[in-house]
GROMACS .gro file of C-alpha atoms in nm:
model
  187
    1MET     CA    1  -1.006  -0.340  -1.680
    2LEU     CA    2  -0.818  -0.666  -1.614
    3ASP     CA    3  -0.676  -0.677  -1.967
    4GLY     CA    4  -0.531  -0.328  -1.922
    5ILE     CA    5  -0.373  -0.424  -1.591
    6ARG     CA    6  -0.234  -0.748  -1.733
    7ALA     CA    7  -0.082  -0.550  -2.019
    8ALA     CA    8   0.072  -0.300  -1.774
    9CYS     CA    9   0.234  -0.589  -1.585
   10GLY     CA   10   0.387  -0.706  -1.916
   11ASP     CA   11   0.747  -0.793  -1.844
   12ALA     CA   12   0.754  -0.663  -1.487
   13ARG     CA   13   0.974  -0.869  -1.264
   14PRO     CA   14   0.900  -1.013  -0.922
   15CYS     CA   15   1.062  -0.795  -0.658
   16GLN     CA   16   1.088  -0.729  -0.288
   17LEU     CA   17   0.947  -0.462  -0.058
   18ARG     CA   18   1.163  -0.351   0.234
   19PRO     CA   19   0.980  -0.256   0.558
   20LEU     CA   20   1.043   0.103   0.669
   21GLN     CA   21   0.802   0.206   0.945
   22LEU     CA   22   0.462   0.171   1.106
   23PHE     CA   23   0.236   0.458   1.009
   24LEU     CA   24  -0.108   0.585   1.095
   25ALA     CA   25  -0.299   0.656   0.773
   26TRP     CA   26  -0.639   0.815   0.709
   27ASN     CA   27  -0.908   0.753   0.968
   28GLY     CA   28  -0.677   0.571   1.209
   29VAL     CA   29  -0.580   0.290   0.974
   30LEU     CA   30  -0.255   0.131   1.090
   31VAL     CA   31  -0.018   0.039   0.805
   32LEU     CA   32   0.330  -0.099   0.752
   33VAL     CA   33   0.505   0.134   0.507
   34TYR     CA   34   0.781   0.013   0.275
   35GLU     CA   35   1.076   0.223   0.159
   36GLY     CA   36   0.917   0.295  -0.180
   37PHE     CA   37   0.783   0.117  -0.486
   38PRO     CA   38   1.061  -0.092  -0.642
   39ASP     CA   39   1.136  -0.005  -1.005
   40SER     CA   40   0.938  -0.307  -1.129
   41LEU     CA   41   0.617  -0.191  -0.953
   42ALA     CA   42   0.678   0.177  -1.026
   43GLY     CA   43   0.689   0.080  -1.394
   44ILE     CA   44   0.348  -0.090  -1.368
   45LYS     CA   45   0.203   0.217  -1.195
   46GLY     CA   46   0.350   0.443  -1.464
   47ARG     CA   47   0.187   0.237  -1.739
   48LEU     CA   48  -0.149   0.238  -1.556
   49ALA     CA   49  -0.156   0.613  -1.488
   50PRO     CA   50  -0.260   0.729  -1.839
   51ARG     CA   51  -0.545   0.480  -1.848
   52TYR     CA   52  -0.682   0.511  -1.495
   53GLY     CA   53  -0.603   0.870  -1.403
   54ARG     CA   54  -0.499   1.033  -1.081
   55GLU     CA   55  -0.419   0.817  -0.782
   56ASN     CA   56  -0.554   0.872  -0.435
   57PHE     CA   57  -0.293   0.985  -0.184
   58GLY     CA   58  -0.260   0.647  -0.016
   59SER     CA   59  -0.185   0.451  -0.333
   60ARG     CA   60   0.121   0.665  -0.406
   61TRP     CA   61   0.333   0.470  -0.157
   62PRO     CA   62   0.358   0.098  -0.080
   63LYS     CA   63   0.201  -0.029   0.239
   64THR     CA   64   0.024  -0.321   0.399
   65THR     CA   65  -0.286  -0.248   0.607
   66LEU     CA   66  -0.252  -0.403   0.951
   67ALA     CA   67  -0.567  -0.272   1.120
   68ALA     CA   68  -0.864  -0.056   1.022
   69THR     CA   69  -1.148   0.100   1.213
   70SER     CA   70  -1.506   0.008   1.138
   71ASP     CA   71  -1.677   0.216   0.871
   72THR     CA   72  -1.926   0.327   1.136
   73ALA     CA   73  -1.670   0.414   1.406
   74PRO     CA   74  -1.644   0.780   1.508
   75GLU     CA   75  -1.341   0.962   1.373
   76LEU     CA   76  -1.038   0.977   1.597
   77ALA     CA   77  -0.962   1.301   1.780
   78LEU     CA   78  -0.623   1.467   1.731
   79PRO     CA   79  -0.489   1.357   2.077
   80GLU     CA   80  -0.579   0.996   1.990
   81LEU     CA   81  -0.402   1.022   1.655
   82GLU     CA   82  -0.095   1.174   1.819
   83ARG     CA   83  -0.083   0.891   2.077
   84LEU     CA   84  -0.111   0.630   1.804
   85ARG     CA   85   0.164   0.807   1.608
   86THR     CA   86   0.388   0.794   1.916
   87LEU     CA   87   0.326   0.418   1.942
   88CYS     CA   88   0.404   0.372   1.572
   89VAL     CA   89   0.734   0.555   1.605
   90ALA     CA   90   0.827   0.358   1.917
   91HIS     CA   91   0.754   0.021   1.757
   92SER     CA   92   0.899   0.090   1.412
   93ALA     CA   93   1.250   0.024   1.541
   94GLY     CA   94   1.153  -0.338   1.608
   95LEU     CA   95   1.030  -0.415   1.258
   96PRO     CA   96   1.176  -0.722   1.090
   97SER     CA   97   1.434  -0.637   0.826
   98GLU     CA   98   1.349  -0.926   0.592
   99PRO     CA   99   1.218  -0.810   0.255
  100VAL     CA  100   0.868  -0.908   0.151
  101PRO     CA  101   0.863  -1.089  -0.184
  102VAL     CA  102   0.613  -0.970  -0.445
  103LYS     CA  103   0.539  -1.229  -0.713
  104GLY     CA  104   0.223  -1.073  -0.853
  105VAL     CA  105  -0.042  -0.808  -0.816
  106GLU     CA  106  -0.405  -0.843  -0.727
  107VAL     CA  107  -0.699  -0.634  -0.842
  108VAL     CA  108  -0.964  -0.589  -0.574
  109GLU     CA  109  -1.308  -0.439  -0.626
  110TYR     CA  110  -1.462  -0.355  -0.290
  111LYS     CA  111  -1.755  -0.191  -0.115
  112TRP     CA  112  -1.608  -0.137   0.233
  113ARG     CA  113  -1.254  -0.047   0.332
  114SER     CA  114  -1.245  -0.343   0.573
  115LEU     CA  115  -1.318  -0.577   0.278
  116GLU     CA  116  -1.552  -0.778   0.498
  117ALA     CA  117  -1.907  -0.651   0.450
  118GLU     CA  118  -2.185  -0.829   0.265
  119GLY     CA  119  -2.082  -0.940  -0.080
  120ALA     CA  120  -1.720  -1.051  -0.069
  121PRO     CA  121  -1.473  -0.837  -0.264
  122GLN     CA  122  -1.404  -0.946  -0.620
  123ARG     CA  123  -1.037  -1.039  -0.672
  124ALA     CA  124  -0.818  -1.128  -0.967
  125ALA     CA  125  -0.455  -1.234  -0.924
  126ILE     CA  126  -0.198  -1.144  -1.190
  127PRO     CA  127   0.147  -1.307  -1.157
  128LEU     CA  128   0.452  -1.104  -1.254
  129PRO     CA  129   0.603  -1.301  -1.545
  130GLY     CA  130   0.957  -1.163  -1.558
  131GLY     CA  131   1.136  -1.434  -1.362
  132GLY     CA  132   1.318  -1.349  -1.042
  133GLY     CA  133   1.364  -1.679  -0.864
  134ALA     CA  134   1.178  -1.861  -0.594
  135ASN     CA  135   1.175  -1.584  -0.332
  136GLY     CA  136   1.057  -1.296  -0.543
  137GLY     CA  137   1.397  -1.206  -0.681
  138SER     CA  138   1.576  -0.878  -0.642
  139SER     CA  139   1.645  -0.766  -0.999
  140GLY     CA  140   1.339  -0.538  -1.003
  141SER     CA  141   1.374  -0.443  -0.636
  142SER     CA  142   1.581  -0.126  -0.648
  143VAL     CA  143   1.390   0.182  -0.533
  144GLY     CA  144   1.439   0.511  -0.719
  145GLU     CA  145   1.514   0.839  -0.544
  146GLU     CA  146   1.170   0.986  -0.628
  147GLU     CA  147   1.001   0.688  -0.463
  148ARG     CA  148   1.217   0.719  -0.150
  149GLU     CA  149   1.144   1.091  -0.121
  150ARG     CA  150   0.769   1.034  -0.153
  151VAL     CA  151   0.776   0.793   0.142
  152CYS     CA  152   1.015   1.004   0.353
  153GLY     CA  153   0.765   1.293   0.368
  154LEU     CA  154   0.484   1.077   0.508
  155ASP     CA  155   0.539   1.120   0.878
  156GLU     CA  156   0.536   1.497   0.894
  157PRO     CA  157   0.367   1.608   1.220
  158GLU     CA  158   0.149   1.864   1.039
  159MET     CA  159  -0.017   1.575   0.856
  160TYR     CA  160  -0.197   1.443   1.163
  161PRO     CA  161  -0.447   1.730   1.203
  162ARG     CA  162  -0.557   1.657   0.843
  163LEU     CA  163  -0.608   1.291   0.935
  164ALA     CA  164  -0.845   1.392   1.214
  165ARG     CA  165  -1.088   1.555   0.974
  166ASP     CA  166  -1.376   1.358   0.825
  167THR     CA  167  -1.200   1.236   0.510
  168ALA     CA  168  -1.310   0.874   0.504
  169GLU     CA  169  -1.569   0.914   0.228
  170MET     CA  170  -1.329   1.108   0.004
  171TYR     CA  171  -1.044   0.865   0.060
  172TRP     CA  172  -1.212   0.527   0.052
  173SER     CA  173  -1.465   0.561  -0.227
  174GLY     CA  174  -1.372   0.403  -0.554
  175ARG     CA  175  -1.336   0.085  -0.756
  176GLY     CA  176  -1.053  -0.116  -0.897
  177VAL     CA  177  -0.780  -0.064  -0.641
  178LEU     CA  178  -0.440  -0.212  -0.718
  179GLU     CA  179  -0.307  -0.397  -0.415
  180ILE     CA  180   0.029  -0.564  -0.379
  181PRO     CA  181  -0.031  -0.885  -0.186
  182PRO     CA  182   0.269  -0.951   0.039
  183SER     CA  183   0.359  -1.300   0.146
  184TRP     CA  184   0.597  -1.300   0.441
  185PRO     CA  185   0.885  -1.547   0.420
  186GLY     CA  186   0.787  -1.874   0.584
  187ALA     CA  187   0.417  -1.788   0.587
   0.00000   0.00000   0.00000
């Protein structure tokens, strides 16, 4: 699997993700959503698609997980999800505008969505070789219209009743997830 992912990264360039909004994903997972996959990362995803098949919903848009519920926690009720959504909307305006540099990708094989249960997740880092300067560069950072549109439809109110259903097993099962490890400037 790693050889295929390394090959897909090929000449991909380091890039930057631009924060867009806070969002409540499946099962009450709080995420920071970016404006879309930059062309460099969209190219990697396009090269991986024929080999690894259909993506889960949540991997179709770039995000960083900020908080997750325990695997054994009861699912959130619709009023709780709506309250959390209201908080996300209210606090999205205060997000920092600095882009997040992406200098590589990381393959993570996991057992639990929190990545903290027995048996640590297996990780393999793959740097993006295409140059781009010390801060991640911007040459591969433009976001195509299709990517922007995919992210813009995320916060539709009719989505929240679907989040309240018991979808955790469907959504979180799997192996070989491609994560984009952000490193905030100055971190």
